[in-house]
Amino acid sequence: MSYDKDNIFAKILRGEIPCDKVYEDDQILAFNDIGPQAPVHVLVIPKGAYVSQDDFNANASDAEIAGLWRAVSKIAGELGVAEPGYRTIQNTGSDGGQEVPHFHVHICGGRKLGRMIAP
Ligand code: AMP
């Protein structure tokens, strides 16, 4: 699947539509999910154009990959969910429930999240 430069997160990265930003560095942007599924629900995205987790893992540089995952833990700490805990979700493709074709990590927390996968 080729990258769709008109996906909603690409538009957020270009500043064409707003987001509720919680963190930014040279490689990463993080913002509150517009439809939160938990008291804390933040999306962490690379600034590079990657369709999915698989695209990111295959084609991003080691620095981009390390930067993203270090940012996830940093953001979880800043959001106050590192303790008592949180969940990261990377939906991939159709069966995985991925709606936006720009790789993103969901950080969800702020309450007990229950079972891993909804029925
Ligand atoms: P996924 O199903 O993993 O692709 O998740 C996409 C997420 O993006 C959903 O949780 C949406 O609520 C969220 N979302 C869609 N549009 C926006 C937006 N403009 N700002 C923030 N979050 C968004």
mmCIF file with all atom_site columns, C-alpha atoms and ligand atoms in Angstrom:
data_model
loop_
_atom_site.group_PDB
_atom_site.id
_atom_site.type_symbol
_atom_site.label_atom_id
_atom_site.label_alt_id
_atom_site.label_comp_id
_atom_site.label_asym_id
_atom_site.label_entity_id
_atom_site.label_seq_id
_atom_site.pdbx_PDB_ins_code
_atom_site.Cartn_x
_atom_site.Cartn_y
_atom_site.Cartn_z
_atom_site.occupancy
_atom_site.B_iso_or_equiv
_atom_site.pdbx_formal_charge
_atom_site.auth_seq_id
_atom_site.auth_comp_id
_atom_site.auth_asym_id
_atom_site.auth_atom_id
_atom_site.pdbx_PDB_model_num
ATOM   1   C CA  . MET A 1 1   ? 0.000   0.000  0.000  1.00 0.00 ? 1   MET A CA  1
ATOM   2   C CA  . SER A 1 2   ? 1.470   3.332  -0.996 1.00 0.00 ? 2   SER A CA  1
ATOM   3   C CA  . TYR A 1 3   ? 1.335   6.314  1.341  1.00 0.00 ? 3   TYR A CA  1
ATOM   4   C CA  . ASP A 1 4   ? -1.694  8.589  0.941  1.00 0.00 ? 4   ASP A CA  1
ATOM   5   C CA  . LYS A 1 5   ? -0.363  12.083 1.547  1.00 0.00 ? 5   LYS A CA  1
ATOM   6   C CA  . ASP A 1 6   ? -3.921  13.338 2.061  1.00 0.00 ? 6   ASP A CA  1
ATOM   7   C CA  . ASN A 1 7   ? -4.649  11.141 5.099  1.00 0.00 ? 7   ASN A CA  1
ATOM   8   C CA  . ILE A 1 8   ? -5.818  13.051 8.155  1.00 0.00 ? 8   ILE A CA  1
ATOM   9   C CA  . PHE A 1 9   ? -2.572  12.704 10.113 1.00 0.00 ? 9   PHE A CA  1
ATOM   10  C CA  . ALA A 1 10  ? -0.536  13.954 7.140  1.00 0.00 ? 10  ALA A CA  1
ATOM   11  C CA  . LYS A 1 11  ? -2.797  17.023 7.141  1.00 0.00 ? 11  LYS A CA  1
ATOM   12  C CA  . ILE A 1 12  ? -2.193  17.475 10.881 1.00 0.00 ? 12  ILE A CA  1
ATOM   13  C CA  . LEU A 1 13  ? 1.581   17.224 10.326 1.00 0.00 ? 13  LEU A CA  1
ATOM   14  C CA  . ARG A 1 14  ? 1.387   19.881 7.593  1.00 0.00 ? 14  ARG A CA  1
ATOM   15  C CA  . GLY A 1 15  ? -0.649  22.115 9.918  1.00 0.00 ? 15  GLY A CA  1
ATOM   16  C CA  . GLU A 1 16  ? -3.658  22.052 7.594  1.00 0.00 ? 16  GLU A CA  1
ATOM   17  C CA  . ILE A 1 17  ? -5.953  20.893 10.376 1.00 0.00 ? 17  ILE A CA  1
ATOM   18  C CA  . PRO A 1 18  ? -5.473  21.434 14.104 1.00 0.00 ? 18  PRO A CA  1
ATOM   19  C CA  . CYS A 1 19  ? -4.677  18.920 16.808 1.00 0.00 ? 19  CYS A CA  1
ATOM   20  C CA  . ASP A 1 20  ? -4.553  18.989 20.599 1.00 0.00 ? 20  ASP A CA  1
ATOM   21  C CA  . LYS A 1 21  ? -0.792  18.573 20.855 1.00 0.00 ? 21  LYS A CA  1
ATOM   22  C CA  . VAL A 1 22  ? 0.774   16.998 23.923 1.00 0.00 ? 22  VAL A CA  1
ATOM   23  C CA  . TYR A 1 23  ? 4.362   16.462 22.689 1.00 0.00 ? 23  TYR A CA  1
ATOM   24  C CA  . GLU A 1 24  ? 6.575   17.248 19.727 1.00 0.00 ? 24  GLU A CA  1
ATOM   25  C CA  . ASP A 1 25  ? 10.202  16.774 18.804 1.00 0.00 ? 25  ASP A CA  1
ATOM   26  C CA  . ASP A 1 26  ? 12.066  16.677 15.501 1.00 0.00 ? 26  ASP A CA  1
ATOM   27  C CA  . GLN A 1 27  ? 10.772  13.172 14.657 1.00 0.00 ? 27  GLN A CA  1
ATOM   28  C CA  . ILE A 1 28  ? 7.521   12.775 16.588 1.00 0.00 ? 28  ILE A CA  1
ATOM   29  C CA  . LEU A 1 29  ? 4.158   14.449 17.128 1.00 0.00 ? 29  LEU A CA  1
ATOM   30  C CA  . ALA A 1 30  ? 1.701   13.338 19.821 1.00 0.00 ? 30  ALA A CA  1
ATOM   31  C CA  . PHE A 1 31  ? -1.836  14.622 20.297 1.00 0.00 ? 31  PHE A CA  1
ATOM   32  C CA  . ASN A 1 32  ? -5.058  13.707 22.063 1.00 0.00 ? 32  ASN A CA  1
ATOM   33  C CA  . ASP A 1 33  ? -7.334  11.304 20.182 1.00 0.00 ? 33  ASP A CA  1
ATOM   34  C CA  . ILE A 1 34  ? -10.469 13.055 18.963 1.00 0.00 ? 34  ILE A CA  1
ATOM   35  C CA  . GLY A 1 35  ? -12.626 10.117 20.141 1.00 0.00 ? 35  GLY A CA  1
ATOM   36  C CA  . PRO A 1 36  ? -11.002 9.025  23.385 1.00 0.00 ? 36  PRO A CA  1
ATOM   37  C CA  . GLN A 1 37  ? -11.607 5.436  24.511 1.00 0.00 ? 37  GLN A CA  1
ATOM   38  C CA  . ALA A 1 38  ? -10.085 6.018  27.950 1.00 0.00 ? 38  ALA A CA  1
ATOM   39  C CA  . PRO A 1 39  ? -9.431  9.006  30.239 1.00 0.00 ? 39  PRO A CA  1
ATOM   40  C CA  . VAL A 1 40  ? -5.970  9.215  28.661 1.00 0.00 ? 40  VAL A CA  1
ATOM   41  C CA  . HIS A 1 41  ? -5.905  8.492  24.925 1.00 0.00 ? 41  HIS A CA  1
ATOM   42  C CA  . VAL A 1 42  ? -2.992  9.961  23.007 1.00 0.00 ? 42  VAL A CA  1
ATOM   43  C CA  . LEU A 1 43  ? -1.757  9.185  19.510 1.00 0.00 ? 43  LEU A CA  1
ATOM   44  C CA  . VAL A 1 44  ? 1.984   9.189  18.849 1.00 0.00 ? 44  VAL A CA  1
ATOM   45  C CA  . ILE A 1 45  ? 2.987   9.500  15.208 1.00 0.00 ? 45  ILE A CA  1
ATOM   46  C CA  . PRO A 1 46  ? 6.284   9.683  13.354 1.00 0.00 ? 46  PRO A CA  1
ATOM   47  C CA  . LYS A 1 47  ? 6.757   12.751 11.166 1.00 0.00 ? 47  LYS A CA  1
ATOM   48  C CA  . GLY A 1 48  ? 7.962   10.476 8.365  1.00 0.00 ? 48  GLY A CA  1
ATOM   49  C CA  . ALA A 1 49  ? 5.484   9.084  5.832  1.00 0.00 ? 49  ALA A CA  1
ATOM   50  C CA  . TYR A 1 50  ? 4.843   5.499  6.943  1.00 0.00 ? 50  TYR A CA  1
ATOM   51  C CA  . VAL A 1 51  ? 1.554   3.744  6.243  1.00 0.00 ? 51  VAL A CA  1
ATOM   52  C CA  . SER A 1 52  ? 1.651   1.231  9.056  1.00 0.00 ? 52  SER A CA  1
ATOM   53  C CA  . GLN A 1 53  ? 3.668   -0.377 11.809 1.00 0.00 ? 53  GLN A CA  1
ATOM   54  C CA  . ASP A 1 54  ? 5.059   -2.851 9.269  1.00 0.00 ? 54  ASP A CA  1
ATOM   55  C CA  . ASP A 1 55  ? 6.065   -0.058 6.867  1.00 0.00 ? 55  ASP A CA  1
ATOM   56  C CA  . PHE A 1 56  ? 7.689   1.831  9.753  1.00 0.00 ? 56  PHE A CA  1
ATOM   57  C CA  . ASN A 1 57  ? 9.581   -1.187 11.067 1.00 0.00 ? 57  ASN A CA  1
ATOM   58  C CA  . ALA A 1 58  ? 10.797  -2.123 7.579  1.00 0.00 ? 58  ALA A CA  1
ATOM   59  C CA  . ASN A 1 59  ? 11.708  1.309  6.236  1.00 0.00 ? 59  ASN A CA  1
ATOM   60  C CA  . ALA A 1 60  ? 12.306  3.821  9.034  1.00 0.00 ? 60  ALA A CA  1
ATOM   61  C CA  . SER A 1 61  ? 15.846  4.453  10.215 1.00 0.00 ? 61  SER A CA  1
ATOM   62  C CA  . ASP A 1 62  ? 17.068  2.955  13.465 1.00 0.00 ? 62  ASP A CA  1
ATOM   63  C CA  . ALA A 1 63  ? 17.087  6.493  14.887 1.00 0.00 ? 63  ALA A CA  1
ATOM   64  C CA  . GLU A 1 64  ? 13.440  7.031  13.935 1.00 0.00 ? 64  GLU A CA  1
ATOM   65  C CA  . ILE A 1 65  ? 12.398  3.712  15.473 1.00 0.00 ? 65  ILE A CA  1
ATOM   66  C CA  . ALA A 1 66  ? 14.311  4.311  18.684 1.00 0.00 ? 66  ALA A CA  1
ATOM   67  C CA  . GLY A 1 67  ? 13.073  7.898  18.814 1.00 0.00 ? 67  GLY A CA  1
ATOM   68  C CA  . LEU A 1 68  ? 9.441   6.872  18.511 1.00 0.00 ? 68  LEU A CA  1
ATOM   69  C CA  . TRP A 1 69  ? 9.554   4.237  21.235 1.00 0.00 ? 69  TRP A CA  1
ATOM   70  C CA  . ARG A 1 70  ? 11.568  6.415  23.585 1.00 0.00 ? 70  ARG A CA  1
ATOM   71  C CA  . ALA A 1 71  ? 9.008   9.165  23.022 1.00 0.00 ? 71  ALA A CA  1
ATOM   72  C CA  . VAL A 1 72  ? 6.136   6.773  23.831 1.00 0.00 ? 72  VAL A CA  1
ATOM   73  C CA  . SER A 1 73  ? 7.592   6.041  27.272 1.00 0.00 ? 73  SER A CA  1
ATOM   74  C CA  . LYS A 1 74  ? 8.482   9.679  27.870 1.00 0.00 ? 74  LYS A CA  1
ATOM   75  C CA  . ILE A 1 75  ? 4.946   10.784 26.989 1.00 0.00 ? 75  ILE A CA  1
ATOM   76  C CA  . ALA A 1 76  ? 3.377   8.055  29.160 1.00 0.00 ? 76  ALA A CA  1
ATOM   77  C CA  . GLY A 1 77  ? 5.471   9.329  32.046 1.00 0.00 ? 77  GLY A CA  1
ATOM   78  C CA  . GLU A 1 78  ? 4.503   12.939 31.417 1.00 0.00 ? 78  GLU A CA  1
ATOM   79  C CA  . LEU A 1 79  ? 0.824   11.941 31.223 1.00 0.00 ? 79  LEU A CA  1
ATOM   80  C CA  . GLY A 1 80  ? 1.077   10.237 34.613 1.00 0.00 ? 80  GLY A CA  1
ATOM   81  C CA  . VAL A 1 81  ? 0.119   6.755  33.429 1.00 0.00 ? 81  VAL A CA  1
ATOM   82  C CA  . ALA A 1 82  ? 3.490   4.981  33.558 1.00 0.00 ? 82  ALA A CA  1
ATOM   83  C CA  . GLU A 1 83  ? 2.351   3.973  37.028 1.00 0.00 ? 83  GLU A CA  1
ATOM   84  C CA  . PRO A 1 84  ? -0.220  2.377  37.500 1.00 0.00 ? 84  PRO A CA  1
ATOM   85  C CA  . GLY A 1 85  ? 0.079   1.381  33.875 1.00 0.00 ? 85  GLY A CA  1
ATOM   86  C CA  . TYR A 1 86  ? -1.230  1.875  30.391 1.00 0.00 ? 86  TYR A CA  1
ATOM   87  C CA  . ARG A 1 87  ? -1.689  0.122  27.067 1.00 0.00 ? 87  ARG A CA  1
ATOM   88  C CA  . THR A 1 88  ? -0.187  0.818  23.677 1.00 0.00 ? 88  THR A CA  1
ATOM   89  C CA  . ILE A 1 89  ? -2.061  -0.262 20.560 1.00 0.00 ? 89  ILE A CA  1
ATOM   90  C CA  . GLN A 1 90  ? -0.857  -0.274 16.980 1.00 0.00 ? 90  GLN A CA  1
ATOM   91  C CA  . ASN A 1 91  ? -3.749  -1.314 14.768 1.00 0.00 ? 91  ASN A CA  1
ATOM   92  C CA  . THR A 1 92  ? -2.418  -2.666 11.477 1.00 0.00 ? 92  THR A CA  1
ATOM   93  C CA  . GLY A 1 93  ? -4.435  -3.104 8.310  1.00 0.00 ? 93  GLY A CA  1
ATOM   94  C CA  . SER A 1 94  ? -8.056  -4.024 7.784  1.00 0.00 ? 94  SER A CA  1
ATOM   95  C CA  . ASP A 1 95  ? -8.456  -6.907 10.246 1.00 0.00 ? 95  ASP A CA  1
ATOM   96  C CA  . GLY A 1 96  ? -6.379  -4.953 12.739 1.00 0.00 ? 96  GLY A CA  1
ATOM   97  C CA  . GLY A 1 97  ? -8.893  -2.107 12.631 1.00 0.00 ? 97  GLY A CA  1
ATOM   98  C CA  . GLN A 1 98  ? -6.544  0.540  11.257 1.00 0.00 ? 98  GLN A CA  1
ATOM   99  C CA  . GLU A 1 99  ? -8.582  3.508  10.037 1.00 0.00 ? 99  GLU A CA  1
ATOM   100 C CA  . VAL A 1 100 ? -5.898  6.117  9.406  1.00 0.00 ? 100 VAL A CA  1
ATOM   101 C CA  . PRO A 1 101 ? -3.112  4.999  7.038  1.00 0.00 ? 101 PRO A CA  1
ATOM   102 C CA  . HIS A 1 102 ? -0.284  6.841  8.803  1.00 0.00 ? 102 HIS A CA  1
ATOM   103 C CA  . PHE A 1 103 ? 1.476   4.749  11.450 1.00 0.00 ? 103 PHE A CA  1
ATOM   104 C CA  . HIS A 1 104 ? 0.406   5.674  14.966 1.00 0.00 ? 104 HIS A CA  1
ATOM   105 C CA  . VAL A 1 105 ? 0.731   4.329  18.475 1.00 0.00 ? 105 VAL A CA  1
ATOM   106 C CA  . HIS A 1 106 ? -2.262  4.708  20.769 1.00 0.00 ? 106 HIS A CA  1
ATOM   107 C CA  . ILE A 1 107 ? -1.408  5.348  24.445 1.00 0.00 ? 107 ILE A CA  1
ATOM   108 C CA  . CYS A 1 108 ? -4.472  4.511  26.545 1.00 0.00 ? 108 CYS A CA  1
ATOM   109 C CA  . GLY A 1 109 ? -4.774  4.677  30.310 1.00 0.00 ? 109 GLY A CA  1
ATOM   110 C CA  . GLY A 1 110 ? -6.255  6.431  33.278 1.00 0.00 ? 110 GLY A CA  1
ATOM   111 C CA  . ARG A 1 111 ? -8.486  3.528  34.305 1.00 0.00 ? 111 ARG A CA  1
ATOM   112 C CA  . LYS A 1 112 ? -8.386  -0.267 34.383 1.00 0.00 ? 112 LYS A CA  1
ATOM   113 C CA  . LEU A 1 113 ? -8.638  -1.198 30.720 1.00 0.00 ? 113 LEU A CA  1
ATOM   114 C CA  . GLY A 1 114 ? -10.068 -4.679 31.088 1.00 0.00 ? 114 GLY A CA  1
ATOM   115 C CA  . ARG A 1 115 ? -9.509  -7.504 28.677 1.00 0.00 ? 115 ARG A CA  1
ATOM   116 C CA  . MET A 1 116 ? -7.011  -7.137 25.914 1.00 0.00 ? 116 MET A CA  1
ATOM   117 C CA  . ILE A 1 117 ? -9.398  -7.577 22.985 1.00 0.00 ? 117 ILE A CA  1
ATOM   118 C CA  . ALA A 1 118 ? -13.062 -6.617 22.962 1.00 0.00 ? 118 ALA A CA  1
ATOM   119 C CA  . PRO A 1 119 ? -15.510 -9.369 21.928 1.00 0.00 ? 119 PRO A CA  1
HETATM 120 P P1  . AMP B 2 .   ? -6.883  3.540  14.087 1.00 0.00 ? 1   AMP B P1  1
HETATM 121 O O1  . AMP B 2 .   ? -8.241  2.909  14.053 1.00 0.00 ? 1   AMP B O1  1
HETATM 122 O O2  . AMP B 2 .   ? -5.862  2.743  14.854 1.00 0.00 ? 1   AMP B O2  1
HETATM 123 O O3  . AMP B 2 .   ? -6.409  3.918  12.693 1.00 0.00 ? 1   AMP B O3  1
HETATM 124 O O4  . AMP B 2 .   ? -7.037  4.858  14.932 1.00 0.00 ? 1   AMP B O4  1
HETATM 125 C C1  . AMP B 2 .   ? -7.315  6.103  14.373 1.00 0.00 ? 1   AMP B C1  1
HETATM 126 C C2  . AMP B 2 .   ? -7.632  7.034  15.507 1.00 0.00 ? 1   AMP B C2  1
HETATM 127 O O5  . AMP B 2 .   ? -7.520  8.362  15.019 1.00 0.00 ? 1   AMP B O5  1
HETATM 128 C C3  . AMP B 2 .   ? -9.029  6.889  16.087 1.00 0.00 ? 1   AMP B C3  1
HETATM 129 O O6  . AMP B 2 .   ? -8.909  6.553  17.476 1.00 0.00 ? 1   AMP B O6  1
HETATM 130 C C4  . AMP B 2 .   ? -9.664  8.252  15.866 1.00 0.00 ? 1   AMP B C4  1
HETATM 131 O O7  . AMP B 2 .   ? -10.484 8.649  16.930 1.00 0.00 ? 1   AMP B O7  1
HETATM 132 C C5  . AMP B 2 .   ? -8.447  9.143  15.719 1.00 0.00 ? 1   AMP B C5  1
HETATM 133 N N1  . AMP B 2 .   ? -8.630  10.363 14.942 1.00 0.00 ? 1   AMP B N1  1
HETATM 134 C C6  . AMP B 2 .   ? -9.196  10.480 13.722 1.00 0.00 ? 1   AMP B C6  1
HETATM 135 N N2  . AMP B 2 .   ? -9.145  11.760 13.317 1.00 0.00 ? 1   AMP B N2  1
HETATM 136 C C7  . AMP B 2 .   ? -8.537  12.454 14.297 1.00 0.00 ? 1   AMP B C7  1
HETATM 137 C C8  . AMP B 2 .   ? -8.183  13.833 14.471 1.00 0.00 ? 1   AMP B C8  1
HETATM 138 N N3  . AMP B 2 .   ? -8.453  14.760 13.542 1.00 0.00 ? 1   AMP B N3  1
HETATM 139 N N4  . AMP B 2 .   ? -7.558  14.203 15.616 1.00 0.00 ? 1   AMP B N4  1
HETATM 140 C C9  . AMP B 2 .   ? -7.279  13.280 16.565 1.00 0.00 ? 1   AMP B C9  1
HETATM 141 N N5  . AMP B 2 .   ? -7.580  11.979 16.461 1.00 0.00 ? 1   AMP B N5  1
HETATM 142 C C10 . AMP B 2 .   ? -8.195  11.573 15.341 1.00 0.00 ? 1   AMP B C10 1
#
